[in-house]
Amino acid sequence: MNDRRPTLSRLYRPGLASLAALLGLAAGCSGPAAPPPPPADWQPSLATWRSEREAGLKRPNGWLSLVGLWWLQPGETPFGSDPSLPIALPAGSAPERAGALVLEGDTVTLRVAPDAVVAVNGSPATDGMTVAPDATGKPDVVTVGRVSFTVIRRGDRLGVRAKDPENPGLAQFRGLSWYAPDPAWRIPARFERAAAPKQITVPSAGGVEQPMWALGVARFSIDGREHALIPLGGSPDDKELFFVFKDRTTGEETYGAGRFLDADAPGPDGRFVLDFNRAYSPPCAFTPFATCPLPPKENALDVAVRAGERKYAGGH
């Protein structure tokens, strides 16, 4: 789901109760089940997940490799390593003038400069070919020199995001910091799916509003107090749950724009486990070129969630 893997619009800013009413949900809560004991392999599985998350950031094409984000305007936008170009790639990473992207309506086509070597999905590019954005689910990857880029759609805007495997951010990465694993932060919850999920507009750290789906409400208790979070989805039919939330640690011990948390699809009775030990910082904690969703105001927890990923020491 884009930059998670996007507060509500100016036109729609209800509180949790009114949002629940809009989604066709009851305002009450029957209370969560008793906390289930963690699986026998819970801690090794968590350690593996955390290790894989750090490894993913360090990959040559991971979030730390981002070197630019440019929003396209209608017409032709040249790209290359010439610093005067609208899409200026890192010096020495590509030909000075490698080509251009042409935006007409919702379609982006590629123009290749004479003698420039440009590839799309590993094959030689054809002048005038259409470049599929990430909204298609399978974006085309354009490679020029050592840099690769994709076209991204955020709301009604199209942009270009580039990656460089030699970006200094990769070498400067200091590693992630985590709270100690604590099974007490495996919180039993109950998901109330909306009778009719509603599409809402969610702002992002990149300043671009984008549509997402409010799927319902997840209710749970922490230290005897009831809380709720609204899962956001890229589709009204999403089964697995994705949360963007903030809490009392946000901006102090954890990343200032909030954190993400994924959860498996709830069971037939709506029961599932929110494992805050797997809460993680969004990509915008590591690069200014991500378009991370921000937490809806309903997803501000009045409790310090000291579990999961802590603030990144090398953040921008």
PDB file of C-alpha atoms in Angstrom:
ATOM      1  CA  MET A   1       0.000   0.000   0.000  1.00  0.00           C
ATOM      2  CA  ASN A   2       2.360   2.634  -1.313  1.00  0.00           C
ATOM      3  CA  ASP A   3       4.584   4.122   1.413  1.00  0.00           C
ATOM      4  CA  ARG A   4       3.797   2.044   4.344  1.00  0.00           C
ATOM      5  CA  ARG A   5       2.703  -0.199   3.136  1.00  0.00           C
ATOM      6  CA  PRO A   6      -1.209   7.616   4.266  1.00  0.00           C
ATOM      7  CA  THR A   7      -5.539  12.945   9.287  1.00  0.00           C
ATOM      8  CA  LEU A   8      -8.825  13.082   7.535  1.00  0.00           C
ATOM      9  CA  SER A   9      -9.684  15.649   4.860  1.00  0.00           C
ATOM     10  CA  ARG A  10     -10.870  19.209   5.413  1.00  0.00           C
ATOM     11  CA  LEU A  11     -14.307  18.077   4.323  1.00  0.00           C
ATOM     12  CA  TYR A  12     -14.569  15.245   6.808  1.00  0.00           C
ATOM     13  CA  ARG A  13     -13.117  15.372  10.307  1.00  0.00           C
ATOM     14  CA  PRO A  14     -15.447  13.433  12.634  1.00  0.00           C
ATOM     15  CA  GLY A  15     -14.616  12.107  16.059  1.00  0.00           C
ATOM     16  CA  LEU A  16     -14.445   8.379  16.644  1.00  0.00           C
ATOM     17  CA  ALA A  17     -18.098   8.108  17.655  1.00  0.00           C
ATOM     18  CA  SER A  18     -19.345   9.933  14.549  1.00  0.00           C
ATOM     19  CA  LEU A  19     -17.010   7.953  12.307  1.00  0.00           C
ATOM     20  CA  ALA A  20     -18.289   4.749  13.848  1.00  0.00           C
ATOM     21  CA  ALA A  21     -21.844   5.903  13.163  1.00  0.00           C
ATOM     22  CA  LEU A  22     -20.973   6.752   9.579  1.00  0.00           C
ATOM     23  CA  LEU A  23     -19.482   3.299   9.075  1.00  0.00           C
ATOM     24  CA  GLY A  24     -22.564   1.610  10.521  1.00  0.00           C
ATOM     25  CA  LEU A  25     -20.897   0.449  13.736  1.00  0.00           C
ATOM     26  CA  ALA A  26     -22.130   0.194  17.291  1.00  0.00           C
ATOM     27  CA  ALA A  27     -20.452   2.630  19.674  1.00  0.00           C
ATOM     28  CA  GLY A  28     -20.163   0.159  22.541  1.00  0.00           C
ATOM     29  CA  CYS A  29     -17.621  -2.534  23.177  1.00  0.00           C
ATOM     30  CA  SER A  30     -18.239  -5.937  24.659  1.00  0.00           C
ATOM     31  CA  GLY A  31     -14.669  -6.067  25.928  1.00  0.00           C
ATOM     32  CA  PRO A  32     -11.678  -7.998  24.659  1.00  0.00           C
ATOM     33  CA  ALA A  33     -10.856 -11.540  25.578  1.00  0.00           C
ATOM     34  CA  ALA A  34      -8.174 -12.354  28.135  1.00  0.00           C
ATOM     35  CA  PRO A  35      -4.653 -11.920  26.749  1.00  0.00           C
ATOM     36  CA  PRO A  36      -3.625 -15.126  24.990  1.00  0.00           C
ATOM     37  CA  PRO A  37      -0.264 -16.656  25.871  1.00  0.00           C
ATOM     38  CA  PRO A  38       2.348 -15.970  23.184  1.00  0.00           C
ATOM     39  CA  PRO A  39       3.154 -18.811  20.794  1.00  0.00           C
ATOM     40  CA  ALA A  40       6.223 -20.852  21.688  1.00  0.00           C
ATOM     41  CA  ASP A  41       8.143 -19.357  18.766  1.00  0.00           C
ATOM     42  CA  TRP A  42       6.950 -15.779  19.387  1.00  0.00           C
ATOM     43  CA  GLN A  43      10.275 -14.279  20.488  1.00  0.00           C
ATOM     44  CA  PRO A  44      12.446 -15.978  17.800  1.00  0.00           C
ATOM     45  CA  SER A  45       9.850 -15.021  15.178  1.00  0.00           C
ATOM     46  CA  LEU A  46       9.903 -11.415  16.380  1.00  0.00           C
ATOM     47  CA  ALA A  47      13.702 -11.342  16.291  1.00  0.00           C
ATOM     48  CA  THR A  48      13.670 -12.661  12.718  1.00  0.00           C
ATOM     49  CA  TRP A  49      11.065 -10.094  11.658  1.00  0.00           C
ATOM     50  CA  ARG A  50      13.097  -7.251  13.148  1.00  0.00           C
ATOM     51  CA  SER A  51      16.271  -8.483  11.481  1.00  0.00           C
ATOM     52  CA  GLU A  52      14.530  -8.745   8.111  1.00  0.00           C
ATOM     53  CA  ARG A  53      13.115  -5.247   8.480  1.00  0.00           C
ATOM     54  CA  GLU A  54      16.591  -3.781   8.993  1.00  0.00           C
ATOM     55  CA  ALA A  55      17.994  -5.817   6.122  1.00  0.00           C
ATOM     56  CA  GLY A  56      15.225  -4.513   3.861  1.00  0.00           C
ATOM     57  CA  LEU A  57      16.146  -0.923   4.615  1.00  0.00           C
ATOM     58  CA  LYS A  58      19.779  -1.645   3.741  1.00  0.00           C
ATOM     59  CA  ARG A  59      19.084  -3.281   0.397  1.00  0.00           C
ATOM     60  CA  PRO A  60      20.499  -1.424  -2.627  1.00  0.00           C
ATOM     61  CA  ASN A  61      16.920  -0.609  -3.654  1.00  0.00           C
ATOM     62  CA  GLY A  62      15.527  -0.109  -0.143  1.00  0.00           C
ATOM     63  CA  TRP A  63      14.151   3.093   1.354  1.00  0.00           C
ATOM     64  CA  LEU A  64      17.650   4.345   2.219  1.00  0.00           C
ATOM     65  CA  SER A  65      18.543   4.384  -1.479  1.00  0.00           C
ATOM     66  CA  LEU A  66      16.005   7.104  -2.375  1.00  0.00           C
ATOM     67  CA  VAL A  67      17.618  10.188  -3.912  1.00  0.00           C
ATOM     68  CA  GLY A  68      14.700  12.222  -5.231  1.00  0.00           C
ATOM     69  CA  LEU A  69      10.991  12.785  -5.651  1.00  0.00           C
ATOM     70  CA  TRP A  70       9.665  15.080  -8.365  1.00  0.00           C
ATOM     71  CA  TRP A  71       6.004  15.830  -9.167  1.00  0.00           C
ATOM     72  CA  LEU A  72       5.228  15.878 -12.859  1.00  0.00           C
ATOM     73  CA  GLN A  73       3.529  18.771 -14.618  1.00  0.00           C
ATOM     74  CA  PRO A  74       1.615  18.366 -17.883  1.00  0.00           C
ATOM     75  CA  GLY A  75       3.929  18.193 -20.861  1.00  0.00           C
ATOM     76  CA  GLU A  76       7.572  17.153 -21.122  1.00  0.00           C
ATOM     77  CA  THR A  77       9.896  16.859 -18.105  1.00  0.00           C
ATOM     78  CA  PRO A  78      13.554  16.094 -19.004  1.00  0.00           C
ATOM     79  CA  PHE A  79      15.726  13.902 -16.767  1.00  0.00           C
ATOM     80  CA  GLY A  80      19.450  13.246 -16.408  1.00  0.00           C
ATOM     81  CA  SER A  81      22.408  14.191 -14.202  1.00  0.00           C
ATOM     82  CA  ASP A  82      22.547  17.792 -15.477  1.00  0.00           C
ATOM     83  CA  PRO A  83      21.731  19.793 -12.284  1.00  0.00           C
ATOM     84  CA  SER A  84      19.728  22.306 -14.313  1.00  0.00           C
ATOM     85  CA  LEU A  85      17.146  19.712 -15.384  1.00  0.00           C
ATOM     86  CA  PRO A  86      13.730  19.441 -13.689  1.00  0.00           C
ATOM     87  CA  ILE A  87      14.570  15.842 -12.752  1.00  0.00           C
ATOM     88  CA  ALA A  88      18.235  16.124 -11.764  1.00  0.00           C
ATOM     89  CA  LEU A  89      19.737  12.748 -10.871  1.00  0.00           C
ATOM     90  CA  PRO A  90      22.906  12.508  -8.718  1.00  0.00           C
ATOM     91  CA  ALA A  91      26.061  13.798 -10.378  1.00  0.00           C
ATOM     92  CA  GLY A  92      27.838  11.099 -12.356  1.00  0.00           C
ATOM     93  CA  SER A  93      25.042   8.569 -11.885  1.00  0.00           C
ATOM     94  CA  ALA A  94      23.565   8.881 -15.397  1.00  0.00           C
ATOM     95  CA  PRO A  95      24.034  10.738 -18.697  1.00  0.00           C
ATOM     96  CA  GLU A  96      23.606  14.489 -18.396  1.00  0.00           C
ATOM     97  CA  ARG A  97      20.503  14.346 -20.599  1.00  0.00           C
ATOM     98  CA  ALA A  98      19.032  10.886 -20.798  1.00  0.00           C
ATOM     99  CA  GLY A  99      15.482  11.598 -21.899  1.00  0.00           C
ATOM    100  CA  ALA A 100      12.160  12.991 -20.762  1.00  0.00           C
ATOM    101  CA  LEU A 101       8.839  11.938 -19.290  1.00  0.00           C
ATOM    102  CA  VAL A 102       5.714  13.284 -20.956  1.00  0.00           C
ATOM    103  CA  LEU A 103       2.516  13.643 -18.921  1.00  0.00           C
ATOM    104  CA  GLU A 104      -0.719  13.817 -20.872  1.00  0.00           C
ATOM    105  CA  GLY A 105      -3.830  13.408 -18.752  1.00  0.00           C
ATOM    106  CA  ASP A 106      -3.187  10.313 -16.616  1.00  0.00           C
ATOM    107  CA  THR A 107      -0.650   8.808 -19.006  1.00  0.00           C
ATOM    108  CA  VAL A 108       3.133   9.051 -18.744  1.00  0.00           C
ATOM    109  CA  THR A 109       5.287   8.221 -21.776  1.00  0.00           C
ATOM    110  CA  LEU A 110       9.052   7.940 -22.061  1.00  0.00           C
ATOM    111  CA  ARG A 111      11.222   9.820 -24.535  1.00  0.00           C
ATOM    112  CA  VAL A 112      14.808   8.550 -24.885  1.00  0.00           C
ATOM    113  CA  ALA A 113      17.599  10.946 -25.819  1.00  0.00           C
ATOM    114  CA  PRO A 114      19.826  10.027 -28.785  1.00  0.00           C
ATOM    115  CA  ASP A 115      22.702   7.735 -27.754  1.00  0.00           C
ATOM    116  CA  ALA A 116      21.322   7.359 -24.206  1.00  0.00           C
ATOM    117  CA  VAL A 117      21.027   3.851 -22.791  1.00  0.00           C
ATOM    118  CA  VAL A 118      17.715   3.547 -20.965  1.00  0.00           C
ATOM    119  CA  ALA A 119      16.024   0.309 -19.896  1.00  0.00           C
ATOM    120  CA  VAL A 120      12.532  -0.488 -18.686  1.00  0.00           C
ATOM    121  CA  ASN A 121      12.127  -3.597 -16.537  1.00  0.00           C
ATOM    122  CA  GLY A 122      15.572  -4.753 -17.665  1.00  0.00           C
ATOM    123  CA  SER A 123      14.932  -4.479 -21.415  1.00  0.00           C
ATOM    124  CA  PRO A 124      15.968  -1.667 -23.779  1.00  0.00           C
ATOM    125  CA  ALA A 125      13.446   1.159 -23.667  1.00  0.00           C
ATOM    126  CA  THR A 126      11.393   2.047 -26.717  1.00  0.00           C
ATOM    127  CA  ASP A 127      10.975   5.724 -27.442  1.00  0.00           C
ATOM    128  CA  GLY A 128       7.399   6.784 -26.784  1.00  0.00           C
ATOM    129  CA  MET A 129       6.487   3.786 -24.623  1.00  0.00           C
ATOM    130  CA  THR A 130       3.997   4.166 -21.766  1.00  0.00           C
ATOM    131  CA  VAL A 131       5.348   3.931 -18.209  1.00  0.00           C
ATOM    132  CA  ALA A 132       2.967   2.220 -15.760  1.00  0.00           C
ATOM    133  CA  PRO A 133       2.736   3.890 -12.300  1.00  0.00           C
ATOM    134  CA  ASP A 134       2.674   2.098  -8.966  1.00  0.00           C
ATOM    135  CA  ALA A 135      -1.116   2.432  -8.779  1.00  0.00           C
ATOM    136  CA  THR A 136      -1.320  -0.418 -11.296  1.00  0.00           C
ATOM    137  CA  GLY A 137       0.200  -2.775  -8.732  1.00  0.00           C
ATOM    138  CA  LYS A 138       3.145  -3.491 -11.028  1.00  0.00           C
ATOM    139  CA  PRO A 139       5.020  -0.275 -11.795  1.00  0.00           C
ATOM    140  CA  ASP A 140       7.533  -0.127 -14.610  1.00  0.00           C
ATOM    141  CA  VAL A 141      11.118   0.367 -13.420  1.00  0.00           C
ATOM    142  CA  VAL A 142      13.152   2.718 -15.598  1.00  0.00           C
ATOM    143  CA  THR A 143      16.940   2.385 -15.328  1.00  0.00           C
ATOM    144  CA  VAL A 144      19.461   4.923 -16.587  1.00  0.00           C
ATOM    145  CA  GLY A 145      23.086   4.624 -15.537  1.00  0.00           C
ATOM    146  CA  ARG A 146      23.118   3.254 -12.001  1.00  0.00           C
ATOM    147  CA  VAL A 147      19.846   4.997 -11.060  1.00  0.00           C
ATOM    148  CA  SER A 148      16.372   3.485 -11.300  1.00  0.00           C
ATOM    149  CA  PHE A 149      13.072   5.284 -10.988  1.00  0.00           C
ATOM    150  CA  THR A 150       9.357   4.593 -10.986  1.00  0.00           C
ATOM    151  CA  VAL A 151       6.290   6.717 -11.578  1.00  0.00           C
ATOM    152  CA  ILE A 152       4.079   6.990  -8.479  1.00  0.00           C
ATOM    153  CA  ARG A 153       0.471   8.128  -8.129  1.00  0.00           C
ATOM    154  CA  ARG A 154      -0.669   9.891  -4.975  1.00  0.00           C
ATOM    155  CA  GLY A 155      -4.243  11.098  -5.140  1.00  0.00           C
ATOM    156  CA  ASP A 156      -4.570  12.987  -8.400  1.00  0.00           C
ATOM    157  CA  ARG A 157      -0.835  13.654  -8.787  1.00  0.00           C
ATOM    158  CA  LEU A 158       1.848  11.699 -10.602  1.00  0.00           C
ATOM    159  CA  GLY A 159       5.507  11.878  -9.666  1.00  0.00           C
ATOM    160  CA  VAL A 160       8.889  10.247 -10.163  1.00  0.00           C
ATOM    161  CA  ARG A 161      10.876   8.640  -7.356  1.00  0.00           C
ATOM    162  CA  ALA A 162      14.483   7.622  -7.936  1.00  0.00           C
ATOM    163  CA  LYS A 163      16.840   5.192  -6.209  1.00  0.00           C
ATOM    164  CA  ASP A 164      20.630   5.071  -6.273  1.00  0.00           C
ATOM    165  CA  PRO A 165      22.439   2.012  -4.809  1.00  0.00           C
ATOM    166  CA  GLU A 166      25.391   4.316  -4.055  1.00  0.00           C
ATOM    167  CA  ASN A 167      23.339   6.823  -2.067  1.00  0.00           C
ATOM    168  CA  PRO A 168      25.420   7.876   0.976  1.00  0.00           C
ATOM    169  CA  GLY A 169      22.394   7.231   3.174  1.00  0.00           C
ATOM    170  CA  LEU A 170      23.006   3.502   2.839  1.00  0.00           C
ATOM    171  CA  ALA A 171      26.566   3.707   4.159  1.00  0.00           C
ATOM    172  CA  GLN A 172      25.548   6.117   6.911  1.00  0.00           C
ATOM    173  CA  PHE A 173      22.760   3.900   8.239  1.00  0.00           C
ATOM    174  CA  ARG A 174      23.238   3.367  11.993  1.00  0.00           C
ATOM    175  CA  GLY A 175      20.811   0.517  12.482  1.00  0.00           C
ATOM    176  CA  LEU A 176      17.423   0.408  14.152  1.00  0.00           C
ATOM    177  CA  SER A 177      16.606   0.761  17.845  1.00  0.00           C
ATOM    178  CA  TRP A 178      13.844  -1.255  19.523  1.00  0.00           C
ATOM    179  CA  TYR A 179      12.098  -1.553  22.846  1.00  0.00           C
ATOM    180  CA  ALA A 180      12.799  -4.882  24.523  1.00  0.00           C
ATOM    181  CA  PRO A 181      10.324  -7.608  23.502  1.00  0.00           C
ATOM    182  CA  ASP A 182       7.400  -7.694  25.907  1.00  0.00           C
ATOM    183  CA  PRO A 183       4.541 -10.188  25.488  1.00  0.00           C
ATOM    184  CA  ALA A 184       2.323  -7.880  27.588  1.00  0.00           C
ATOM    185  CA  TRP A 185       2.085  -5.673  24.481  1.00  0.00           C
ATOM    186  CA  ARG A 186       0.349  -8.459  22.564  1.00  0.00           C
ATOM    187  CA  ILE A 187      -3.073  -6.939  23.041  1.00  0.00           C
ATOM    188  CA  PRO A 188      -6.250  -8.911  22.255  1.00  0.00           C
ATOM    189  CA  ALA A 189      -8.598  -6.852  20.110  1.00  0.00           C
ATOM    190  CA  ARG A 190     -11.937  -7.091  18.347  1.00  0.00           C
ATOM    191  CA  PHE A 191     -12.485  -5.741  14.858  1.00  0.00           C
ATOM    192  CA  GLU A 192     -15.873  -4.374  13.872  1.00  0.00           C
ATOM    193  CA  ARG A 193     -15.879  -4.243  10.078  1.00  0.00           C
ATOM    194  CA  ALA A 194     -17.867  -1.375   8.613  1.00  0.00           C
ATOM    195  CA  ALA A 195     -21.179  -2.309   7.059  1.00  0.00           C
ATOM    196  CA  ALA A 196     -20.122  -0.041   4.196  1.00  0.00           C
ATOM    197  CA  PRO A 197     -16.450   1.034   4.292  1.00  0.00           C
ATOM    198  CA  LYS A 198     -15.993   4.717   3.493  1.00  0.00           C
ATOM    199  CA  GLN A 199     -13.262   6.264   1.382  1.00  0.00           C
ATOM    200  CA  ILE A 200     -11.576   9.140   3.170  1.00  0.00           C
ATOM    201  CA  THR A 201      -8.818  11.547   2.179  1.00  0.00           C
ATOM    202  CA  VAL A 202      -5.589  11.089   4.109  1.00  0.00           C
ATOM    203  CA  PRO A 203      -2.728  13.623   4.057  1.00  0.00           C
ATOM    204  CA  SER A 204       0.826  12.377   3.875  1.00  0.00           C
ATOM    205  CA  ALA A 205       4.222  13.495   5.106  1.00  0.00           C
ATOM    206  CA  GLY A 206       4.938  14.513   1.510  1.00  0.00           C
ATOM    207  CA  GLY A 207       2.072  17.000   1.571  1.00  0.00           C
ATOM    208  CA  VAL A 208      -0.062  15.081  -0.933  1.00  0.00           C
ATOM    209  CA  GLU A 209      -3.564  13.979  -0.008  1.00  0.00           C
ATOM    210  CA  GLN A 210      -4.520  10.488  -1.080  1.00  0.00           C
ATOM    211  CA  PRO A 211      -7.670   8.388  -0.806  1.00  0.00           C
ATOM    212  CA  MET A 212      -7.815   5.403   1.523  1.00  0.00           C
ATOM    213  CA  TRP A 213     -10.573   3.271   2.978  1.00  0.00           C
ATOM    214  CA  ALA A 214     -11.732   3.376   6.611  1.00  0.00           C
ATOM    215  CA  LEU A 215     -12.495  -0.304   7.134  1.00  0.00           C
ATOM    216  CA  GLY A 216     -14.113  -0.193  10.573  1.00  0.00           C
ATOM    217  CA  VAL A 217     -12.926   0.021  14.184  1.00  0.00           C
ATOM    218  CA  ALA A 218     -10.595  -2.170  16.252  1.00  0.00           C
ATOM    219  CA  ARG A 219     -11.358  -2.046  19.975  1.00  0.00           C
ATOM    220  CA  PHE A 220      -9.061  -3.161  22.792  1.00  0.00           C
ATOM    221  CA  SER A 221      -8.055  -2.429  26.395  1.00  0.00           C
ATOM    222  CA  ILE A 222      -4.741  -1.381  27.905  1.00  0.00           C
ATOM    223  CA  ASP A 223      -4.476  -1.409  31.708  1.00  0.00           C
ATOM    224  CA  GLY A 224      -8.259  -1.548  32.007  1.00  0.00           C
ATOM    225  CA  ARG A 225      -8.891   1.446  29.735  1.00  0.00           C
ATOM    226  CA  GLU A 226     -10.675   1.023  26.419  1.00  0.00           C
ATOM    227  CA  HIS A 227      -9.053   2.280  23.229  1.00  0.00           C
ATOM    228  CA  ALA A 228      -9.826   2.083  19.548  1.00  0.00           C
ATOM    229  CA  LEU A 229      -7.952   2.357  16.251  1.00  0.00           C
ATOM    230  CA  ILE A 230      -9.254   2.703  12.716  1.00  0.00           C
ATOM    231  CA  PRO A 231      -7.522   0.454  10.180  1.00  0.00           C
ATOM    232  CA  LEU A 232      -6.867   1.994   6.771  1.00  0.00           C
ATOM    233  CA  GLY A 233      -6.925   0.082   3.529  1.00  0.00           C
ATOM    234  CA  GLY A 234      -6.106   0.407  -0.132  1.00  0.00           C
ATOM    235  CA  SER A 235      -9.283  -1.508  -0.909  1.00  0.00           C
ATOM    236  CA  PRO A 236     -12.649  -1.824   0.893  1.00  0.00           C
ATOM    237  CA  ASP A 237     -12.174  -5.594   0.789  1.00  0.00           C
ATOM    238  CA  ASP A 238      -8.789  -5.738   2.567  1.00  0.00           C
ATOM    239  CA  LYS A 239      -8.685  -8.595   5.068  1.00  0.00           C
ATOM    240  CA  GLU A 240      -5.395  -7.922   6.803  1.00  0.00           C
ATOM    241  CA  LEU A 241      -5.377  -4.762   8.904  1.00  0.00           C
ATOM    242  CA  PHE A 242      -3.035  -1.778   8.627  1.00  0.00           C
ATOM    243  CA  PHE A 243      -2.899   0.901  11.326  1.00  0.00           C
ATOM    244  CA  VAL A 244      -1.279   4.347  11.358  1.00  0.00           C
ATOM    245  CA  PHE A 245      -1.181   5.565  14.948  1.00  0.00           C
ATOM    246  CA  LYS A 246       0.495   7.858  17.418  1.00  0.00           C
ATOM    247  CA  ASP A 247       0.779   7.637  21.205  1.00  0.00           C
ATOM    248  CA  ARG A 248       2.412   9.409  24.120  1.00  0.00           C
ATOM    249  CA  THR A 249       5.890   8.344  22.992  1.00  0.00           C
ATOM    250  CA  THR A 250       5.464   9.966  19.554  1.00  0.00           C
ATOM    251  CA  GLY A 251       8.033  12.674  18.905  1.00  0.00           C
ATOM    252  CA  GLU A 252       9.948  11.815  22.075  1.00  0.00           C
ATOM    253  CA  GLU A 253      10.922   8.159  22.119  1.00  0.00           C
ATOM    254  CA  THR A 254       9.425   7.197  18.756  1.00  0.00           C
ATOM    255  CA  TYR A 255       9.165   8.828  15.341  1.00  0.00           C
ATOM    256  CA  GLY A 256       7.375  12.187  15.331  1.00  0.00           C
ATOM    257  CA  ALA A 257       4.863  11.400  12.578  1.00  0.00           C
ATOM    258  CA  GLY A 258       3.622   8.216  14.235  1.00  0.00           C
ATOM    259  CA  ARG A 259       4.146   4.531  13.536  1.00  0.00           C
ATOM    260  CA  PHE A 260       2.677   1.743  11.439  1.00  0.00           C
ATOM    261  CA  LEU A 261       1.361  -1.625  12.603  1.00  0.00           C
ATOM    262  CA  ASP A 262       0.135  -4.592  10.583  1.00  0.00           C
ATOM    263  CA  ALA A 263      -2.169  -7.303  11.882  1.00  0.00           C
ATOM    264  CA  ASP A 264      -3.350 -10.600  10.450  1.00  0.00           C
ATOM    265  CA  ALA A 265      -6.945 -10.927   9.263  1.00  0.00           C
ATOM    266  CA  PRO A 266      -9.295 -11.252  12.254  1.00  0.00           C
ATOM    267  CA  GLY A 267     -11.134 -14.520  12.858  1.00  0.00           C
ATOM    268  CA  PRO A 268     -14.826 -15.017  12.087  1.00  0.00           C
ATOM    269  CA  ASP A 269     -15.702 -13.494  15.476  1.00  0.00           C
ATOM    270  CA  GLY A 270     -13.571 -10.416  14.766  1.00  0.00           C
ATOM    271  CA  ARG A 271     -10.955 -11.358  17.351  1.00  0.00           C
ATOM    272  CA  PHE A 272      -7.260 -10.806  16.639  1.00  0.00           C
ATOM    273  CA  VAL A 273      -4.042  -9.746  18.374  1.00  0.00           C
ATOM    274  CA  LEU A 274      -2.437  -6.323  18.092  1.00  0.00           C
ATOM    275  CA  ASP A 275       1.245  -7.029  18.666  1.00  0.00           C
ATOM    276  CA  PHE A 276       2.732  -3.599  19.329  1.00  0.00           C
ATOM    277  CA  ASN A 277       6.167  -5.243  19.509  1.00  0.00           C
ATOM    278  CA  ARG A 278       5.939  -5.106  15.699  1.00  0.00           C
ATOM    279  CA  ALA A 279       5.090  -1.405  15.487  1.00  0.00           C
ATOM    280  CA  TYR A 280       7.510   0.219  13.073  1.00  0.00           C
ATOM    281  CA  SER A 281       8.519   3.640  11.797  1.00  0.00           C
ATOM    282  CA  PRO A 282       7.210   4.711   8.385  1.00  0.00           C
ATOM    283  CA  PRO A 283       9.626   5.212   5.478  1.00  0.00           C
ATOM    284  CA  CYS A 284       9.599   8.996   5.998  1.00  0.00           C
ATOM    285  CA  ALA A 285      11.632   8.410   9.181  1.00  0.00           C
ATOM    286  CA  PHE A 286      14.556   7.519   6.918  1.00  0.00           C
ATOM    287  CA  THR A 287      14.143   9.659   3.803  1.00  0.00           C
ATOM    288  CA  PRO A 288      12.470  12.958   2.837  1.00  0.00           C
ATOM    289  CA  PHE A 289      11.376  11.373  -0.451  1.00  0.00           C
ATOM    290  CA  ALA A 290       8.638   9.118   0.966  1.00  0.00           C
ATOM    291  CA  THR A 291       4.925   9.957   0.993  1.00  0.00           C
ATOM    292  CA  CYS A 292       3.907   8.349   4.282  1.00  0.00           C
ATOM    293  CA  PRO A 293       0.314   8.466   5.510  1.00  0.00           C
ATOM    294  CA  LEU A 294      -0.255  10.397   8.722  1.00  0.00           C
ATOM    295  CA  PRO A 295      -2.395   9.110  11.624  1.00  0.00           C
ATOM    296  CA  PRO A 296      -6.066  10.116  11.615  1.00  0.00           C
ATOM    297  CA  LYS A 297      -6.811  12.152  14.728  1.00  0.00           C
ATOM    298  CA  GLU A 298      -8.952   9.226  15.924  1.00  0.00           C
ATOM    299  CA  ASN A 299      -5.779   7.084  15.997  1.00  0.00           C
ATOM    300  CA  ALA A 300      -4.019   9.086  18.717  1.00  0.00           C
ATOM    301  CA  LEU A 301      -3.732   6.759  21.720  1.00  0.00           C
ATOM    302  CA  ASP A 302      -3.735   8.377  25.154  1.00  0.00           C
ATOM    303  CA  VAL A 303      -1.143   5.936  26.442  1.00  0.00           C
ATOM    304  CA  ALA A 304       2.614   5.483  26.052  1.00  0.00           C
ATOM    305  CA  VAL A 305       3.167   2.427  23.853  1.00  0.00           C
ATOM    306  CA  ARG A 306       6.702   1.472  24.808  1.00  0.00           C
ATOM    307  CA  ALA A 307       6.941  -1.410  22.378  1.00  0.00           C
ATOM    308  CA  GLY A 308       8.222  -1.849  18.869  1.00  0.00           C
ATOM    309  CA  GLU A 309      10.572   0.448  16.981  1.00  0.00           C
ATOM    310  CA  ARG A 310      12.085   3.490  18.663  1.00  0.00           C
ATOM    311  CA  LYS A 311      13.127   6.776  17.052  1.00  0.00           C
ATOM    312  CA  TYR A 312      15.885   6.380  14.459  1.00  0.00           C
ATOM    313  CA  ALA A 313      19.085   8.107  15.612  1.00  0.00           C
ATOM    314  CA  GLY A 314      20.075   9.030  12.061  1.00  0.00           C
ATOM    315  CA  GLY A 315      16.705  10.422  11.014  1.00  0.00           C
ATOM    316  CA  HIS A 316      16.563  13.395   8.663  1.00  0.00           C
TER     317      HIS A 316
END
